[in-house]
CSV table of C-alpha atoms and ligand atoms in Angstrom, one decimal:
chain,number,residue,atom,x,y,z
A,1,MET,CA,25.8,16.3,-38.3
A,2,THR,CA,24.3,19.7,-38.9
A,3,PRO,CA,22.4,21.0,-35.8
A,4,PRO,CA,18.6,21.2,-36.3
A,5,THR,CA,17.2,24.6,-37.4
A,6,PRO,CA,15.7,26.4,-34.3
A,7,SER,CA,11.9,26.5,-34.4
A,8,PRO,CA,10.2,29.9,-33.7
A,9,ARG,CA,8.9,28.2,-30.5
A,10,ASP,CA,12.4,27.6,-29.1
A,11,ASN,CA,12.8,31.1,-27.8
A,12,GLN,CA,9.3,31.5,-26.3
A,13,PRO,CA,9.0,31.1,-22.5
A,14,LYS,CA,6.7,28.3,-21.2
A,15,ARG,CA,3.2,29.6,-20.5
A,16,THR,CA,1.0,29.0,-17.5
A,17,VAL,CA,-2.4,27.4,-18.2
A,18,SER,CA,-5.7,28.3,-16.6
A,19,ILE,CA,-9.2,26.8,-16.6
A,20,ILE,CA,-11.2,29.8,-17.7
A,21,GLY,CA,-14.6,28.2,-17.8
A,22,THR,CA,-16.5,25.0,-16.9
A,23,GLY,CA,-19.8,23.4,-17.9
A,24,SER,CA,-21.7,20.2,-17.4
A,25,TYR,CA,-24.8,18.3,-18.4
A,26,VAL,CA,-26.6,15.3,-17.1
A,27,PRO,CA,-29.6,13.6,-18.7
A,28,GLU,CA,-33.0,14.3,-17.3
A,29,LYS,CA,-34.0,10.7,-16.5
A,30,VAL,CA,-33.3,9.8,-12.9
A,31,LEU,CA,-32.8,6.1,-11.9
A,32,SER,CA,-33.1,5.8,-8.1
A,33,ASN,CA,-32.0,2.9,-5.9
A,34,ALA,CA,-35.7,2.1,-5.5
A,35,ASP,CA,-35.9,1.7,-9.3
A,36,LEU,CA,-32.9,-0.7,-9.2
A,37,GLU,CA,-34.6,-2.8,-6.5
A,38,LYS,CA,-37.1,-3.8,-9.3
A,39,LEU,CA,-34.3,-4.8,-11.7
A,40,VAL,CA,-31.9,-6.8,-9.5
A,41,GLU,CA,-31.7,-8.3,-6.1
A,42,THR,CA,-30.5,-5.2,-4.2
A,43,SER,CA,-31.8,-2.6,-1.8
A,44,ASP,CA,-31.5,1.1,-1.2
A,45,GLU,CA,-30.0,0.4,2.1
A,46,TRP,CA,-27.2,-1.8,0.6
A,47,ILE,CA,-26.3,0.7,-2.1
A,48,THR,CA,-26.4,3.7,0.2
A,49,THR,CA,-24.3,2.1,3.0
A,50,ARG,CA,-21.7,0.4,0.6
A,51,THR,CA,-21.4,3.3,-1.9
A,52,GLY,CA,-23.2,6.5,-0.9
A,53,ILE,CA,-25.0,6.5,-4.2
A,54,LYS,CA,-28.8,7.4,-4.1
A,55,GLU,CA,-29.6,7.9,-7.7
A,56,ARG,CA,-27.9,8.3,-11.2
A,57,ARG,CA,-28.9,9.8,-14.6
A,58,ILE,CA,-29.6,7.7,-17.7
A,59,ALA,CA,-29.4,9.0,-21.2
A,60,ALA,CA,-32.6,9.1,-23.3
A,61,GLU,CA,-33.2,6.8,-26.3
A,62,GLY,CA,-31.0,8.3,-29.1
A,63,GLU,CA,-29.1,10.6,-26.7
A,64,ASN,CA,-25.4,9.8,-27.3
A,65,THR,CA,-22.1,10.6,-25.6
A,66,SER,CA,-21.4,13.3,-28.1
A,67,ASP,CA,-24.8,14.9,-27.3
A,68,LEU,CA,-24.0,15.0,-23.6
A,69,ALA,CA,-20.5,16.3,-24.4
A,70,ALA,CA,-21.7,19.0,-26.7
A,71,LYS,CA,-24.2,20.4,-24.1
A,72,ALA,CA,-21.4,20.4,-21.4
A,73,ALA,CA,-19.1,22.1,-23.9
A,74,LEU,CA,-21.6,24.9,-24.8
A,75,ALA,CA,-22.1,25.6,-21.1
A,76,ALA,CA,-18.3,25.8,-20.6
A,77,MET,CA,-17.9,28.1,-23.6
A,78,ASP,CA,-20.7,30.4,-22.2
A,79,ASN,CA,-19.0,30.3,-18.8
A,80,ALA,CA,-15.6,31.2,-20.3
A,81,GLY,CA,-17.1,33.8,-22.6
A,82,ILE,CA,-15.5,32.3,-25.8
A,83,THR,CA,-17.0,31.4,-29.2
A,84,ALA,CA,-16.6,28.1,-31.1
A,85,ASP,CA,-14.2,29.6,-33.6
A,86,GLU,CA,-11.7,30.3,-30.9
A,87,ILE,CA,-11.2,26.6,-30.1
A,88,ASP,CA,-8.0,25.1,-31.4
A,89,LEU,CA,-8.3,21.6,-30.1
A,90,ILE,CA,-11.1,19.4,-28.7
A,91,LEU,CA,-10.2,16.4,-26.4
A,92,VAL,CA,-12.9,14.0,-25.3
A,93,ALA,CA,-12.1,11.6,-22.5
A,94,THR,CA,-14.5,8.7,-22.7
A,95,VAL,CA,-14.8,4.9,-22.5
A,96,THR,CA,-18.2,5.1,-24.3
A,97,PRO,CA,-17.5,6.8,-27.6
A,98,ASP,CA,-20.4,7.1,-30.0
A,99,MET,CA,-18.4,4.8,-32.4
A,100,PHE,CA,-14.9,3.2,-32.5
A,101,PHE,CA,-14.3,5.9,-35.1
A,102,PRO,CA,-14.7,8.7,-35.9
A,103,SER,CA,-13.7,10.1,-32.5
A,104,THR,CA,-16.5,11.5,-30.3
A,105,ALA,CA,-14.4,14.7,-30.4
A,106,CYS,CA,-15.2,15.0,-34.1
A,107,PHE,CA,-18.9,14.6,-33.5
A,108,VAL,CA,-18.7,17.3,-30.8
A,109,GLN,CA,-16.9,19.6,-33.2
A,110,THR,CA,-19.8,19.4,-35.6
A,111,LYS,CA,-22.4,19.9,-32.9
A,112,ILE,CA,-20.8,23.0,-31.5
A,113,GLY,CA,-19.4,24.4,-34.8
A,114,ALA,CA,-15.8,24.6,-33.8
A,115,LYS,CA,-14.6,24.4,-37.4
A,116,LYS,CA,-10.9,25.1,-37.0
A,117,ALA,CA,-10.3,22.7,-34.1
A,118,ALA,CA,-8.3,19.5,-34.3
A,119,CYS,CA,-10.1,16.6,-32.5
A,120,PHE,CA,-9.3,13.4,-30.8
A,121,ASP,CA,-10.4,11.2,-27.9
A,122,VAL,CA,-8.4,10.1,-24.9
A,123,SER,CA,-8.7,6.6,-23.5
A,124,ALA,CA,-7.7,6.4,-19.8
A,125,ALA,CA,-11.1,5.1,-18.3
A,126,CYS,CA,-12.2,7.1,-15.3
A,127,SER,CA,-8.8,9.0,-15.3
A,128,GLY,CA,-9.4,10.3,-18.8
A,129,PHE,CA,-10.4,13.9,-17.9
A,130,LEU,CA,-7.2,14.6,-16.0
A,131,TYR,CA,-5.1,12.9,-18.6
A,132,ALA,CA,-6.7,15.2,-21.2
A,133,ILE,CA,-6.2,18.2,-19.0
A,134,GLU,CA,-2.5,17.3,-18.9
A,135,ILE,CA,-2.3,16.9,-22.7
A,136,ALA,CA,-4.0,20.2,-23.1
A,137,GLN,CA,-1.6,21.9,-20.7
A,138,GLN,CA,1.4,20.6,-22.7
A,139,PHE,CA,0.0,22.0,-26.0
A,140,ILE,CA,-0.7,25.4,-24.4
A,141,THR,CA,2.6,25.6,-22.5
A,142,SER,CA,4.5,24.9,-25.7
A,143,HIS,CA,2.6,27.6,-27.7
A,144,THR,CA,1.1,24.9,-30.0
A,145,TYR,CA,-2.4,26.0,-29.2
A,146,ASP,CA,-4.1,28.9,-27.4
A,147,THR,CA,-7.6,27.6,-26.5
A,148,ILE,CA,-8.5,24.0,-25.8
A,149,LEU,CA,-11.8,22.4,-24.9
A,150,VAL,CA,-11.4,19.3,-22.6
A,151,ILE,CA,-14.5,17.1,-22.0
A,152,GLY,CA,-15.2,14.0,-19.9
A,153,ALA,CA,-18.3,12.4,-21.2
A,154,GLU,CA,-19.9,9.0,-20.7
A,155,LYS,CA,-23.0,7.0,-21.5
A,156,LEU,CA,-22.1,4.1,-19.2
A,157,SER,CA,-25.7,2.9,-19.3
A,158,SER,CA,-24.8,1.5,-22.7
A,159,ILE,CA,-22.0,-0.8,-21.3
A,160,VAL,CA,-23.5,-1.8,-18.0
A,161,ASP,CA,-24.8,-5.3,-17.5
A,162,TRP,CA,-28.2,-4.6,-16.1
A,163,THR,CA,-28.5,-8.1,-14.7
A,164,ASP,CA,-25.2,-7.8,-12.6
A,165,ARG,CA,-26.0,-6.2,-9.2
A,166,ASN,CA,-22.2,-6.0,-8.5
A,167,THR,CA,-21.8,-3.3,-11.1
A,168,CYS,CA,-25.2,-1.9,-12.4
A,169,VAL,CA,-25.9,0.0,-9.2
A,170,LEU,CA,-22.7,2.0,-9.5
A,171,PHE,CA,-22.7,3.8,-12.8
A,172,GLY,CA,-24.5,6.7,-14.5
A,173,ASP,CA,-24.4,9.0,-17.6
A,174,GLY,CA,-23.2,12.6,-17.8
A,175,ALA,CA,-20.6,15.1,-19.2
A,176,GLY,CA,-18.4,17.9,-17.9
A,177,ALA,CA,-16.2,20.3,-19.8
A,178,ALA,CA,-13.4,22.8,-19.2
A,179,ILE,CA,-11.9,25.5,-21.4
A,180,LEU,CA,-8.2,25.9,-21.0
A,181,GLN,CA,-6.2,29.0,-22.0
A,182,HIS,CA,-3.0,30.8,-21.1
A,183,ARG,CA,-3.6,33.5,-18.5
A,184,SER,CA,-1.0,35.5,-16.7
A,185,GLY,CA,-1.4,36.4,-13.0
A,186,GLY,CA,0.0,33.3,-11.3
A,187,HIS,CA,-3.1,31.1,-11.3
A,188,GLY,CA,-3.6,27.9,-13.3
A,189,VAL,CA,-2.5,24.3,-13.3
A,190,ILE,CA,0.5,24.1,-11.0
A,191,SER,CA,1.4,20.4,-11.0
A,192,THR,CA,0.1,17.2,-12.4
A,193,PHE,CA,0.9,13.5,-12.0
A,194,MET,CA,-0.2,10.5,-14.1
A,195,GLY,CA,0.3,6.8,-13.3
A,196,SER,CA,-0.7,3.5,-14.9
A,197,ASN,CA,-0.4,-0.2,-14.2
A,198,GLY,CA,-1.3,-2.4,-17.2
A,199,GLU,CA,-0.6,-5.5,-15.2
A,200,LEU,CA,-3.8,-5.0,-13.3
A,201,ALA,CA,-5.9,-4.6,-16.5
A,202,ASP,CA,-8.1,-7.6,-15.7
A,203,ILE,CA,-9.6,-6.2,-12.5
A,204,LEU,CA,-11.7,-3.6,-14.3
A,205,GLN,CA,-12.4,-4.0,-18.0
A,206,ILE,CA,-14.9,-4.6,-20.9
A,207,PRO,CA,-13.4,-7.8,-22.2
A,208,GLY,CA,-15.5,-8.1,-25.4
A,209,GLY,CA,-16.8,-6.1,-28.3
A,210,ALA,CA,-13.4,-4.8,-29.6
A,211,SER,CA,-10.7,-6.3,-31.8
A,212,ARG,CA,-9.5,-9.0,-29.3
A,213,SER,CA,-13.0,-10.4,-29.0
A,214,PRO,CA,-15.2,-8.9,-31.7
A,215,VAL,CA,-19.0,-9.1,-31.2
A,216,THR,CA,-20.4,-12.5,-31.9
A,217,LYS,CA,-23.8,-13.9,-30.7
A,218,ASP,CA,-21.9,-16.1,-28.2
A,219,ASN,CA,-19.9,-13.4,-26.5
A,220,ALA,CA,-22.9,-11.0,-26.6
A,221,ASP,CA,-24.9,-13.8,-24.8
A,222,GLN,CA,-22.1,-13.9,-22.2
A,223,ARG,CA,-22.4,-10.1,-21.9
A,224,LEU,CA,-18.6,-9.7,-22.6
A,225,ASN,CA,-19.2,-6.2,-24.0
A,226,THR,CA,-20.2,-4.9,-20.5
A,227,ILE,CA,-18.2,-3.7,-17.5
A,228,LYS,CA,-16.6,-6.5,-15.5
A,229,MET,CA,-15.1,-5.5,-12.2
A,230,ASN,CA,-13.4,-7.1,-9.2
A,231,GLY,CA,-14.9,-4.6,-6.7
A,232,LYS,CA,-12.7,-5.4,-3.7
A,233,GLU,CA,-9.4,-5.2,-5.6
A,234,THR,CA,-10.5,-2.1,-7.4
A,235,TYR,CA,-11.4,-0.5,-4.1
A,236,LYS,CA,-8.0,-1.3,-2.5
A,237,HIS,CA,-6.0,0.1,-5.5
A,238,ALA,CA,-8.2,3.2,-5.8
A,239,ILE,CA,-7.3,4.3,-2.3
A,240,THR,CA,-3.6,3.7,-2.5
A,241,SER,CA,-3.2,5.1,-6.0
A,242,MET,CA,-5.3,8.2,-5.4
A,243,LEU,CA,-3.4,8.9,-2.2
A,244,ASP,CA,-0.1,8.5,-4.0
A,245,ALA,CA,-1.2,10.7,-6.8
A,246,ALA,CA,-2.4,13.4,-4.3
A,247,ASN,CA,0.9,13.4,-2.4
A,248,ARG,CA,3.0,13.6,-5.6
A,249,ALA,CA,1.1,16.6,-7.0
A,250,LEU,CA,1.1,18.3,-3.6
A,251,ALA,CA,4.9,17.8,-3.3
A,252,ASP,CA,5.5,19.0,-6.8
A,253,ALA,CA,3.4,22.1,-6.1
A,254,ASN,CA,5.3,22.6,-2.8
A,255,LEU,CA,2.0,22.6,-0.8
A,256,LYS,CA,0.6,20.7,2.2
A,257,SER,CA,-2.9,19.1,2.2
A,258,THR,CA,-4.0,21.8,4.7
A,259,ASP,CA,-3.3,24.5,2.0
A,260,LEU,CA,-6.1,23.1,-0.1
A,261,ALA,CA,-9.4,24.9,-0.2
A,262,CYS,CA,-11.1,21.9,-1.7
A,263,ILE,CA,-10.4,18.5,-3.2
A,264,ILE,CA,-12.3,17.1,-6.1
A,265,PRO,CA,-11.9,13.3,-6.1
A,266,HIS,CA,-13.2,10.6,-8.5
A,267,GLN,CA,-16.8,9.9,-7.6
A,268,ALA,CA,-16.8,6.1,-7.3
A,269,ASN,CA,-17.6,5.3,-3.7
A,270,LEU,CA,-18.1,7.5,-0.6
A,271,ARG,CA,-16.1,5.1,1.5
A,272,ILE,CA,-13.1,5.5,-0.8
A,273,ILE,CA,-13.3,9.3,-0.4
A,274,GLU,CA,-13.7,8.9,3.4
A,275,ALA,CA,-10.6,6.7,3.5
A,276,ILE,CA,-8.6,9.3,1.5
A,277,ALA,CA,-9.9,12.2,3.7
A,278,SER,CA,-8.9,10.3,6.8
A,279,ARG,CA,-5.4,9.5,5.5
A,280,MET,CA,-4.8,13.1,4.3
A,281,ASP,CA,-6.1,14.2,7.7
A,282,LEU,CA,-8.7,16.5,6.2
A,283,PRO,CA,-12.4,17.0,7.1
A,284,MET,CA,-14.9,15.5,4.6
A,285,GLU,CA,-16.4,19.1,4.2
A,286,ARG,CA,-13.2,19.9,2.1
A,287,PHE,CA,-14.2,17.3,-0.5
A,288,VAL,CA,-16.6,18.0,-3.4
A,289,ILE,CA,-19.1,15.1,-3.6
A,290,ASN,CA,-21.9,14.5,-6.0
A,291,LEU,CA,-21.9,10.7,-6.4
A,292,ASP,CA,-25.1,10.5,-4.3
A,293,ARG,CA,-26.9,12.2,-7.2
A,294,TYR,CA,-25.0,10.9,-10.3
A,295,GLY,CA,-23.2,7.7,-9.2
A,296,ASN,CA,-19.8,6.9,-11.0
A,297,THR,CA,-19.8,8.7,-14.4
A,298,SER,CA,-16.2,7.6,-15.1
A,299,ALA,CA,-14.3,10.2,-17.1
A,300,ALA,CA,-17.2,12.7,-16.6
A,301,ALA,CA,-17.2,12.5,-12.8
A,302,VAL,CA,-14.4,15.0,-11.8
A,303,ALA,CA,-15.4,17.2,-14.7
A,304,ILE,CA,-19.0,17.5,-13.5
A,305,ALA,CA,-17.9,18.0,-9.9
A,306,LEU,CA,-15.4,20.7,-11.0
A,307,ASP,CA,-18.2,22.6,-12.8
A,308,GLU,CA,-20.5,22.3,-9.8
A,309,ALA,CA,-17.8,23.5,-7.5
A,310,ASN,CA,-17.1,26.5,-9.8
A,311,ARG,CA,-20.8,27.4,-10.1
A,312,THR,CA,-21.6,27.1,-6.4
A,313,GLY,CA,-18.6,29.3,-5.4
A,314,ARG,CA,-16.6,26.5,-3.6
A,315,MET,CA,-13.5,27.9,-5.2
A,316,GLN,CA,-12.4,31.5,-4.9
A,317,VAL,CA,-9.7,33.2,-7.0
A,318,GLY,CA,-6.3,32.2,-5.6
A,319,ASP,CA,-7.6,29.0,-3.8
A,320,TYR,CA,-5.6,25.8,-4.2
A,321,VAL,CA,-7.7,22.9,-5.5
A,322,LEU,CA,-6.6,19.3,-5.9
A,323,LEU,CA,-8.2,17.0,-8.4
A,324,ILE,CA,-7.6,13.2,-8.1
A,325,VAL,CA,-8.8,10.4,-10.3
A,326,PHE,CA,-8.6,6.6,-10.6
A,327,GLY,CA,-9.9,4.1,-13.1
A,328,GLY,CA,-9.4,1.1,-15.4
A,329,GLY,CA,-6.0,0.4,-16.9
A,330,LEU,CA,-5.3,0.8,-14.1
A,331,THR,CA,-4.8,4.5,-14.4
A,332,TRP,CA,-4.7,7.3,-11.9
A,333,ALA,CA,-3.8,11.0,-11.9
A,334,SER,CA,-3.8,14.2,-9.9
A,335,SER,CA,-3.6,17.9,-10.5
A,336,VAL,CA,-3.1,20.9,-8.3
A,337,ILE,CA,-4.7,24.1,-9.6
A,338,GLN,CA,-4.7,27.6,-8.3
A,339,TRP,CA,-8.1,28.9,-9.1
B,1,ACO,N1,-27.0,-5.3,-3.7
B,1,ACO,C1,-26.9,-6.2,-2.7
B,1,ACO,N2,-25.9,-7.0,-2.5
B,1,ACO,C2,-24.8,-6.9,-3.3
B,1,ACO,C3,-24.8,-5.9,-4.4
B,1,ACO,C4,-25.9,-5.1,-4.5
B,1,ACO,N3,-26.0,-4.2,-5.5
B,1,ACO,N4,-23.6,-6.0,-5.0
B,1,ACO,C5,-22.9,-7.0,-4.4
B,1,ACO,N5,-23.6,-7.5,-3.4
B,1,ACO,C6,-23.3,-8.5,-2.4
B,1,ACO,C7,-22.1,-9.4,-3.0
B,1,ACO,O1,-22.6,-10.4,-3.8
B,1,ACO,C8,-21.6,-10.0,-1.7
B,1,ACO,O2,-22.4,-11.0,-1.3
B,1,ACO,P1,-21.7,-12.4,-0.8
B,1,ACO,O3,-20.9,-12.0,0.4
B,1,ACO,O4,-22.9,-13.2,-0.5
B,1,ACO,O5,-20.8,-12.8,-1.9
B,1,ACO,C9,-21.8,-8.8,-0.7
B,1,ACO,O6,-22.8,-8.0,-1.3
B,1,ACO,C10,-20.5,-8.0,-0.4
B,1,ACO,O7,-19.9,-7.7,-1.6
B,1,ACO,P2,-18.5,-7.0,-1.5
B,1,ACO,O8,-17.9,-7.1,-2.9
B,1,ACO,O9,-17.7,-7.4,-0.4
B,1,ACO,O10,-19.0,-5.5,-1.3
B,1,ACO,P3,-18.0,-4.2,-1.0
B,1,ACO,O11,-18.2,-3.7,0.4
B,1,ACO,O12,-16.6,-4.5,-1.4
B,1,ACO,O13,-18.6,-3.2,-2.0
B,1,ACO,C11,-18.3,-2.2,-4.2
B,1,ACO,C12,-18.7,-3.5,-3.4
B,1,ACO,C13,-19.3,-1.1,-3.9
B,1,ACO,C14,-18.3,-2.5,-5.7
B,1,ACO,C15,-16.9,-1.7,-3.8
B,1,ACO,O14,-16.0,-2.8,-3.8
B,1,ACO,C16,-16.3,-0.6,-4.6
B,1,ACO,O15,-16.8,0.5,-4.6
B,1,ACO,N6,-15.2,-0.9,-5.4
B,1,ACO,C17,-14.5,0.1,-6.1
B,1,ACO,C18,-15.2,0.5,-7.4
B,1,ACO,C19,-14.4,1.7,-8.0
B,1,ACO,O16,-13.7,2.4,-7.4
B,1,ACO,N7,-14.4,1.8,-9.3
B,1,ACO,C20,-13.6,2.9,-9.8
B,1,ACO,C21,-13.3,2.8,-11.1
B,1,ACO,S1,-14.7,2.5,-12.1
B,1,ACO,C22,-14.1,2.7,-13.8
B,1,ACO,O17,-13.0,2.8,-14.0
B,1,ACO,C23,-15.2,2.5,-14.9
């Protein structure tokens, strides 16, 4: 057999990948715990003590996931100082795409005018943003692309069962974005880890509305096209999986938890974050938290928190930052970044 012809990429050294800008956007409308008391049998006291959530944002009529995503993207481009024509690839992590197809990334492309970009969506539920960061990193490391826009965006208000108090109090809408590029100088994504367990698909899912159970009047009446969650099981797996992901990314980066300037965890429940902090032996002040204001925004959660940490100076150049996510699939992931 003749050996394959070497590609021009074969001789190039792997490149380090940096997050050179971040952005986020949340809709204007605030839905407070007091507002939810009027919708379902719940209380501000129950929601606050069980989850830490005080309010969440809800997209306006006609405001779609791609609108939230495009606003976050424009803020990230501004923060990075790049123009739309520099973007080679757009990745949108979402469980609430505008449509099954085209991808939400294609809608974002048009909205921001990134004409030369290739576009696709990433489906990994709440873990999608870190999965997309890892995909972007591989494309840049391998010299395939130079500049990649990664977005986590959700309009979860469109898939929430507003009659189910077990879930409707937890979720909100929003988007966060990051621009990734090669930068020399030692900083960037140092290590990443991704895990999945499809055997636990049934503890957190939207069972209807797709090809297995297309929309019919009957399954719409049963609200099968909304989020179904076994909260207790999800809670348990969230803690163990996020801790495992954190430990693996830290070990791979050759770092200890005490080396971290801050940790940006998935924003599902304050008690989950407290359990992780306690098991990592770290003070809560080290964790970036915004779930009190936005609830769980799935793939957007860590992306929004990363942008807020960036803009409020929580991360200084050279700091080590750990991102950890968990979601339906089950899926989970982590990433150590030197800012
Ligand atoms: N208001 C008042 N009472 C409520 C509410 C509510 N909103 N929701 C549930 N209850 C009741 C329940 O019916 C139950 O009553 P019962 O004992 O009479 O049956 C009681 O409160 C206790 O319910 P639990 O399920 O035991 O409550 P728990 O302390 O486990 O908290 C919660 C529930 C907040 C959902 C928690 O389990 C959790 O956060 N789970 C993890 C969610 C998560 O991490 N998701 C991440 C991924 S999301 C994604 O991928 C899209």
